[in-house]
Coordinates of C-alpha atoms in Angstrom, one line a residue:
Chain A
X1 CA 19.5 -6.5 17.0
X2 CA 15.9 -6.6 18.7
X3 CA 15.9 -2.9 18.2
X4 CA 16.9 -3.0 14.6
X5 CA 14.2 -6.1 13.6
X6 CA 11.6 -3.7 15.5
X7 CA 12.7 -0.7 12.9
X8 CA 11.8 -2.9 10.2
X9 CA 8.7 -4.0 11.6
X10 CA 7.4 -0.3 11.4
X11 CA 7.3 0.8 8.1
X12 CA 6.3 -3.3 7.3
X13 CA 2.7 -2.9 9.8
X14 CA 2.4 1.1 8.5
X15 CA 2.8 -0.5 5.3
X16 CA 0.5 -3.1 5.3
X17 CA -2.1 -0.9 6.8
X18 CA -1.9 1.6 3.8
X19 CA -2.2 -0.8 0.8
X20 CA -5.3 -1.8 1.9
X21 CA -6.2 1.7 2.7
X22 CA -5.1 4.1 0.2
X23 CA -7.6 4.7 -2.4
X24 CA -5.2 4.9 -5.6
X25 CA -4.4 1.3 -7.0
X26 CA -1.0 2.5 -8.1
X27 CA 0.1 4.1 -5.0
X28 CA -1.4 0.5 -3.3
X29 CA 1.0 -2.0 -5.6
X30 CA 4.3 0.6 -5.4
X31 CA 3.6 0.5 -1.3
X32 CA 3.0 -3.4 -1.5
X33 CA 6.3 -3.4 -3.3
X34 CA 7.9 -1.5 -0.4
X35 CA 6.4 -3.5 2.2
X36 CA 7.7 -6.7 0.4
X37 CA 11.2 -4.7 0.6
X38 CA 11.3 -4.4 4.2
X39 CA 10.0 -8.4 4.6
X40 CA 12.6 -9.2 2.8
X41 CA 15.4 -7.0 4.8
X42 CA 13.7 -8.5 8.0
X43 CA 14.1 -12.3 6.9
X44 CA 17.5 -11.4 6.4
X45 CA 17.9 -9.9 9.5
X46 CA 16.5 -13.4 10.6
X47 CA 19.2 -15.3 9.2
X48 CA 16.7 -16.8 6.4
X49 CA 18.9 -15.7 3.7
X50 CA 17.5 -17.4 0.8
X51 CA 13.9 -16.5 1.7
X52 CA 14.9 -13.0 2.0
X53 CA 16.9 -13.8 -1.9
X54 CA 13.2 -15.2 -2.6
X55 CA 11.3 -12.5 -1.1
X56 CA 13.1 -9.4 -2.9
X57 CA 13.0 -10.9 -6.1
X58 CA 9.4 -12.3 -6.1
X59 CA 7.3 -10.6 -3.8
X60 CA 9.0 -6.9 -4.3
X61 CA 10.3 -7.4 -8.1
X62 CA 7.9 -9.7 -9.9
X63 CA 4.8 -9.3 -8.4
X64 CA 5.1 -6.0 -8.6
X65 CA 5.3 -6.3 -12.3
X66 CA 2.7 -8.5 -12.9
X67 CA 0.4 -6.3 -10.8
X68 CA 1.8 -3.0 -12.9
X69 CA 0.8 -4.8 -16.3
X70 CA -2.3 -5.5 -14.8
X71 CA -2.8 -2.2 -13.5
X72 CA -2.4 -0.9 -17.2
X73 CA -5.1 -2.5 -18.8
X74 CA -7.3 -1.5 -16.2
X75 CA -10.3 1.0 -17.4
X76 CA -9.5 4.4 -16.3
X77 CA -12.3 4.3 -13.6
X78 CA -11.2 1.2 -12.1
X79 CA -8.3 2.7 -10.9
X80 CA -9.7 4.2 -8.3
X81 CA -10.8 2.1 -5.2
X82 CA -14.3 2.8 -4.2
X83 CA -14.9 1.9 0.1
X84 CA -18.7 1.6 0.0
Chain B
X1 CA 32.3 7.0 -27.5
X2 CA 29.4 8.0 -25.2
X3 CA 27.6 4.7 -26.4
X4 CA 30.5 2.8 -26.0
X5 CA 30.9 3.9 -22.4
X6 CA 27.8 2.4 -20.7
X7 CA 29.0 -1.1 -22.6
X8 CA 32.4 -1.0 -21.4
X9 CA 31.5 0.0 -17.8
X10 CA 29.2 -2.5 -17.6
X11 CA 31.5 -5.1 -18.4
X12 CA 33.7 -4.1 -16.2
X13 CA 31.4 -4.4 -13.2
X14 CA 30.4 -8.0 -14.7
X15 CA 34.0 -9.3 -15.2
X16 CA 34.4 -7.9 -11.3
X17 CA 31.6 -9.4 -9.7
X18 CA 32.2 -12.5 -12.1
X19 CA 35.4 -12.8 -10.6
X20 CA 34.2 -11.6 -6.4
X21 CA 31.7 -14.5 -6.6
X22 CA 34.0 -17.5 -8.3
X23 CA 37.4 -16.7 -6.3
X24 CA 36.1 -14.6 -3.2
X25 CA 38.2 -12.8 -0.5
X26 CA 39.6 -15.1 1.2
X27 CA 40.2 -18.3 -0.3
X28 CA 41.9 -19.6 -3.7
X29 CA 39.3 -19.9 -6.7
X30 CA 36.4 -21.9 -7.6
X31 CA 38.1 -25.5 -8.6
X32 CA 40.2 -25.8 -5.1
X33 CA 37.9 -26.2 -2.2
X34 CA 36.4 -23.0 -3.0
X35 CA 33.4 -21.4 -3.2
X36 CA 33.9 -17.4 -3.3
X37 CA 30.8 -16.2 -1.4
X38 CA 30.1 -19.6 -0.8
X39 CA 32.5 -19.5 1.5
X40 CA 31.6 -17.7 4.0
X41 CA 27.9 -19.3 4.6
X42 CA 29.4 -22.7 3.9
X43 CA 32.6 -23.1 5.6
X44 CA 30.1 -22.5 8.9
X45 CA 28.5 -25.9 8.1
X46 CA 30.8 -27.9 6.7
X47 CA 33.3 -27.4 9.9
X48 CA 33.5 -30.0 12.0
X49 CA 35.3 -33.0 12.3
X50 CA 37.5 -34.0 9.0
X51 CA 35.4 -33.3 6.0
X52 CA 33.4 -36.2 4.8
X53 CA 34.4 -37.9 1.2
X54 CA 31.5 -38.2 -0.8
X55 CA 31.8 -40.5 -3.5
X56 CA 30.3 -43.8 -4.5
X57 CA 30.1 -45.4 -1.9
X58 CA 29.0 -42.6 0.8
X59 CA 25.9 -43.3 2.6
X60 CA 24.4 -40.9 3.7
X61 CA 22.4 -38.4 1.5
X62 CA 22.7 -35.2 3.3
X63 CA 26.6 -35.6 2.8
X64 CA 26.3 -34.8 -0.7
X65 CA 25.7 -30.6 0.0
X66 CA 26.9 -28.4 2.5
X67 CA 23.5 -26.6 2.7
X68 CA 21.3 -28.8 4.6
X69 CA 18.1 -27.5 2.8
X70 CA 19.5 -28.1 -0.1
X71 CA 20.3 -31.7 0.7
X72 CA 16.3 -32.1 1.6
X73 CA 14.9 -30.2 -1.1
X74 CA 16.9 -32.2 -4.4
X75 CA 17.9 -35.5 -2.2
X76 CA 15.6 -36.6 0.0
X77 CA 13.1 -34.5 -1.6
X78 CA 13.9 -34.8 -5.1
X79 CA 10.5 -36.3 -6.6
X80 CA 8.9 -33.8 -4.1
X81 CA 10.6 -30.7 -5.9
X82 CA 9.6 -32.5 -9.2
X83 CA 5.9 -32.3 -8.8
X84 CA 6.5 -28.9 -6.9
X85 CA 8.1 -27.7 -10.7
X86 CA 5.1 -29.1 -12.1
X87 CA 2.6 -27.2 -10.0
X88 CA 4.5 -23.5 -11.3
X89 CA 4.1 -24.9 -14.9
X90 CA 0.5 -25.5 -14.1
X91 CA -0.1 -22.5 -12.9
X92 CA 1.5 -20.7 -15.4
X93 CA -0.2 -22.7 -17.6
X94 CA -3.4 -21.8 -16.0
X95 CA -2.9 -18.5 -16.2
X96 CA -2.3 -18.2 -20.2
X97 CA -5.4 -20.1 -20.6
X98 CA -7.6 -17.9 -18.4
X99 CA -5.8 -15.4 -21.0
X100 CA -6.0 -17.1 -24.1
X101 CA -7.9 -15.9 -27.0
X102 CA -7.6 -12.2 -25.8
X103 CA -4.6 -11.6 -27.3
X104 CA -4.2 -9.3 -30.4
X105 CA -3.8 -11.0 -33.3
X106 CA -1.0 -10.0 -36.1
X107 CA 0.9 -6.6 -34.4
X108 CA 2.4 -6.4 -31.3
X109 CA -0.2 -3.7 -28.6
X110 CA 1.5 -0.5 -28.9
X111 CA 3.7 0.8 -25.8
X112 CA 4.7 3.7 -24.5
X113 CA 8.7 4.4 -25.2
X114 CA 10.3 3.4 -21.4
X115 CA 11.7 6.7 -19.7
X116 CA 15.5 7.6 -20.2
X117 CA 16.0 6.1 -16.3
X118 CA 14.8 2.8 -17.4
X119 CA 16.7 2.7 -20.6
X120 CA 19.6 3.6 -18.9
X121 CA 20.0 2.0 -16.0
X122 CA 18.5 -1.3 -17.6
X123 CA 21.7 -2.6 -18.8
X124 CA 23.3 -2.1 -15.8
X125 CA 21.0 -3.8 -13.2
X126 CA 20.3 -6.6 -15.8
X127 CA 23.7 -8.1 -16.2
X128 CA 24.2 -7.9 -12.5
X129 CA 20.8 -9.7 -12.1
X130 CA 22.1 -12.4 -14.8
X131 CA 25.5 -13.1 -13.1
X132 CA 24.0 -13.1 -9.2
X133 CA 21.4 -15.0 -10.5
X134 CA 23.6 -17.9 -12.1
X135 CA 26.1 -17.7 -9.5
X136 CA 23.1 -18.5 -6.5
X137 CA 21.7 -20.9 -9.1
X138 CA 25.4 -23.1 -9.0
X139 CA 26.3 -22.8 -5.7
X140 CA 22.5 -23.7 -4.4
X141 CA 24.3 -26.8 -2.1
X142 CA 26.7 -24.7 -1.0
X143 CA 25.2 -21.3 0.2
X144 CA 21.3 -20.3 0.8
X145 CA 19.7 -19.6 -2.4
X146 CA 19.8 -22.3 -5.4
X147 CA 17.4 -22.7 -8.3
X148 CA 14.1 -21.2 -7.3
X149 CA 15.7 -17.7 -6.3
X150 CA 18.3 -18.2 -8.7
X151 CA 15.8 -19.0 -11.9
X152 CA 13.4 -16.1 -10.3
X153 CA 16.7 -13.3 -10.3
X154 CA 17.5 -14.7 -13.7
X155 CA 13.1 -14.2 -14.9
X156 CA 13.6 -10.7 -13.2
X157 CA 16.9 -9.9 -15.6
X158 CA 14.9 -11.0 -18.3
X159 CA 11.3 -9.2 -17.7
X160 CA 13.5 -5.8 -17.2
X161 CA 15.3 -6.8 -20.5
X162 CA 11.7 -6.8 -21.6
X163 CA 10.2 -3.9 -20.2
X164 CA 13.5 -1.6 -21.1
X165 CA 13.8 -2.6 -24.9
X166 CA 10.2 -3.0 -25.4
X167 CA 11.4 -6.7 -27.7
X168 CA 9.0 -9.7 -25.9
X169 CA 11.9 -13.6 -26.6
X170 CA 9.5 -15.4 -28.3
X171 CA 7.0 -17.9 -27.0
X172 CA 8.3 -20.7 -28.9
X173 CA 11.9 -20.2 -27.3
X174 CA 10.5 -19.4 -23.9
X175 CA 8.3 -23.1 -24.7
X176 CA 11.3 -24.7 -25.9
X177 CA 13.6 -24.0 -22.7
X178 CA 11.0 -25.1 -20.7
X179 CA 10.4 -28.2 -22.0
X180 CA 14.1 -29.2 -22.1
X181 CA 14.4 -28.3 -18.7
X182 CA 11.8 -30.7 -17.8
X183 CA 13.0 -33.2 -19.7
X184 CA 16.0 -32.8 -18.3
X185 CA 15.3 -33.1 -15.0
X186 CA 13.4 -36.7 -15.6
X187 CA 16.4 -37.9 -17.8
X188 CA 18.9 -37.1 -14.7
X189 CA 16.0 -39.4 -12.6
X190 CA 16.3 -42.0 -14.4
X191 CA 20.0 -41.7 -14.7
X192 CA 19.6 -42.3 -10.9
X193 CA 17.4 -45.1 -11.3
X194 CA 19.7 -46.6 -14.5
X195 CA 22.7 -46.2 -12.4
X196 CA 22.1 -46.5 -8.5
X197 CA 18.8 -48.3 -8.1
X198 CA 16.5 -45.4 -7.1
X199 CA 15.2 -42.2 -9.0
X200 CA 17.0 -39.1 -8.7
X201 CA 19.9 -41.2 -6.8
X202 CA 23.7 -39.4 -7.9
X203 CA 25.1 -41.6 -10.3
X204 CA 28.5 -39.7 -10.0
X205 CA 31.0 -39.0 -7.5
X206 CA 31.5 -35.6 -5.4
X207 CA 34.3 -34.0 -3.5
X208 CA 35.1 -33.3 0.2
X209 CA 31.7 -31.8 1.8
X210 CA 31.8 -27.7 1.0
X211 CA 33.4 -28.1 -2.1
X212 CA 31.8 -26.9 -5.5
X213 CA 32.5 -30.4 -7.2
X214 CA 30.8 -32.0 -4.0
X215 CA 27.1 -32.7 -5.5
X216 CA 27.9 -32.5 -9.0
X217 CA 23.7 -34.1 -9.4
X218 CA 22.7 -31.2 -7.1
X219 CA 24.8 -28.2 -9.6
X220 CA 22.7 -29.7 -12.5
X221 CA 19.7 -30.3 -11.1
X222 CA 19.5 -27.0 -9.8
X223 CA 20.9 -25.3 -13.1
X224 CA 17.5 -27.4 -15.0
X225 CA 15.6 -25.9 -12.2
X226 CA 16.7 -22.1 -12.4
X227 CA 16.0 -22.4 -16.4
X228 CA 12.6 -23.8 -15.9
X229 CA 11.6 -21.3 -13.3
X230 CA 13.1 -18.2 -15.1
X231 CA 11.2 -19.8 -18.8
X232 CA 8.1 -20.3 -16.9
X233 CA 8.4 -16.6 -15.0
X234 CA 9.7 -14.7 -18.3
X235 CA 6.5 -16.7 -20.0
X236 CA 3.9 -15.4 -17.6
X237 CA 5.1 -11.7 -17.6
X238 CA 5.0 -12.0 -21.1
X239 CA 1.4 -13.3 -22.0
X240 CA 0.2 -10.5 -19.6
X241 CA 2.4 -8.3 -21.2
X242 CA 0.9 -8.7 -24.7
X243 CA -2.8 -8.9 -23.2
X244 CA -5.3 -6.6 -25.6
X245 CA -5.5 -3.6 -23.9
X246 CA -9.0 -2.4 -23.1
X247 CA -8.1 1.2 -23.0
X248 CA -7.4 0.6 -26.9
X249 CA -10.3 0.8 -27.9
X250 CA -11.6 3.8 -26.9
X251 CA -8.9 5.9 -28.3
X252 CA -9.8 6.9 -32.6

């Protein structure tokens, strides 16, 4: 069980790491969806059912839209992060 | 025939799951002590010593739902959850204001046609969101879930309905829903308060602890909930949905 929360864990930290990372806005929401994903398999591997219910639907399903619609009336040169 | 297929599969897998989530594997429908997937969470918490009656004259509030956090978040919580559903309408609310105004006015922004996997799978993924959604929405004091998850499964159905068709439900329906849902949710308050003594007290009768007729309050409460949550959700997706597009205006 340890083992299997720990498998989770990795693409969750890898995850988390690259959103704020990765210079493409698009690829950052689709890999904030996926890190939202494996929170949600991890709360359920927890025995927090309903927050892991919660978590798919919100953090990986709307959110993600709300970002995507957002993303889309973004100027073109926005889309691109900029580290200075 | 090949548009008739898609329809009758999908209503096939609807009429299943339908049936999975009100009967269950191992016990004998919805109306006898039953809660098909219900079951198996709430079976776990309701065993014990003989079940509990809940009825008029049962004391103590938890009794009411199997699922404890259920029991804390509509019983002793109740007027808690209330101003909780009013903070997500004021934040919703919020957020149409800081977009108000840039809107387009008259036609609807133009959109790209969704892609054939969108369209195709939509109908699909949508029912089954509707039917879990409803089905964690009524059985919120029985199982983990209820109608925050349950309203936010049901806004998801609805903002791929959305995204799929390319048709926004109107604003005045979305408003409307909403603002019976709230209503509602006072009106069974003061039912409470009319009928027991104390806001958002249940005025009726239940049945043994774990049964789906045990917190007949907590069902509807929960059902206002899941309506006002998916409205309020649905509404949000939309107004940023129908946002001017800035892009527009650079192309001739």
């Amino acid at each position: 069980m340890i083992a299997l929360i720990l498998l989770v864990c990795i693409p969750l930290v890898v995850g988390a790491v690259a959103v704020v990372t990765v210079r493409d806005l698009l690829s950052a929401i689709l890999i904030e969806g996926v890190v939202s994903l494996a929170a949600a398999v991890l709360f359920l591997l927890l025995g927090a059912l309903d927050v892991a219910i919660t978590q798919a639907v919100v953090g990986c399903g709307l959110t993600s839209a709300v970002f995507l619609y957002s993303w889309r009336r973004l100027p073109e040169k926005a889309r691109e992060v900029t580290h200075d | 025939m090949t548009r008739l297929l898609p329809a009758l599969v999908s209503l096939a897998v609807v009429v299943l799951l339908g049936a999975l989530l009100l009967t269950g594997p191992t016990r004998d429908g919805l109306f006898r002590g039953s809660s098909g997937l219900g079951d198996t969470f709430s079976r776990r918490d309701a065993r014990g010593p003989a079940p509990d009656r809940v009825g008029p004259g049962s004391r103590g509030l938890e009794n009411a739902s199997a699922n404890t956090v259920t029991a804390i978040v509509l019983d002793y919580r109740g007027f808690d959850t209330l101003g909780e559903v009013t903070v997500l309408f004021a934040a919703v609310a919020g957020a149409g204001l800081a977009l108000f105004g840039r809107r387009r006015r008259g036609q609807a922004p133009p959109r790209r046609r969704a892609s054939l996997i969108l369209t195709t799978a939509a109908p699909f993924v949508v029912l089954f969101l509707f039917v879990v959604g409803l089905a964690v929405a009524l059985h919120g004091h029985l199982t983990p879930g209820g109608g925050f998850p349950g309203g936010a499964l049901l806004a998801a159905g609805l903002v791929l309905l959305m995204s799929s068709t390319g048709h926004e439900p109107s604003a005045r329906r979305l408003h409307l829903l909403e603002g019976l849902a709230g209503f509602s949710f006072v009106t069974v308050g003061v039912a409470g308060l009319v009928w027991k003594g104390s806001f958002l007290a249940h005025f009726t009768g239940g049945g043994a602890l774990g049964d789906f007729w045990s917190a007949p309050v907590t069902i509807l409460l929960y059902l206002i909930i899941a309506l006002k949550v998916s409205s309020e959700l649905t509404g949000a997706v939309r107004t940023l949905a129908l946002v001017e597009d800035p892009t527009d205006k650079e192309a001739p």
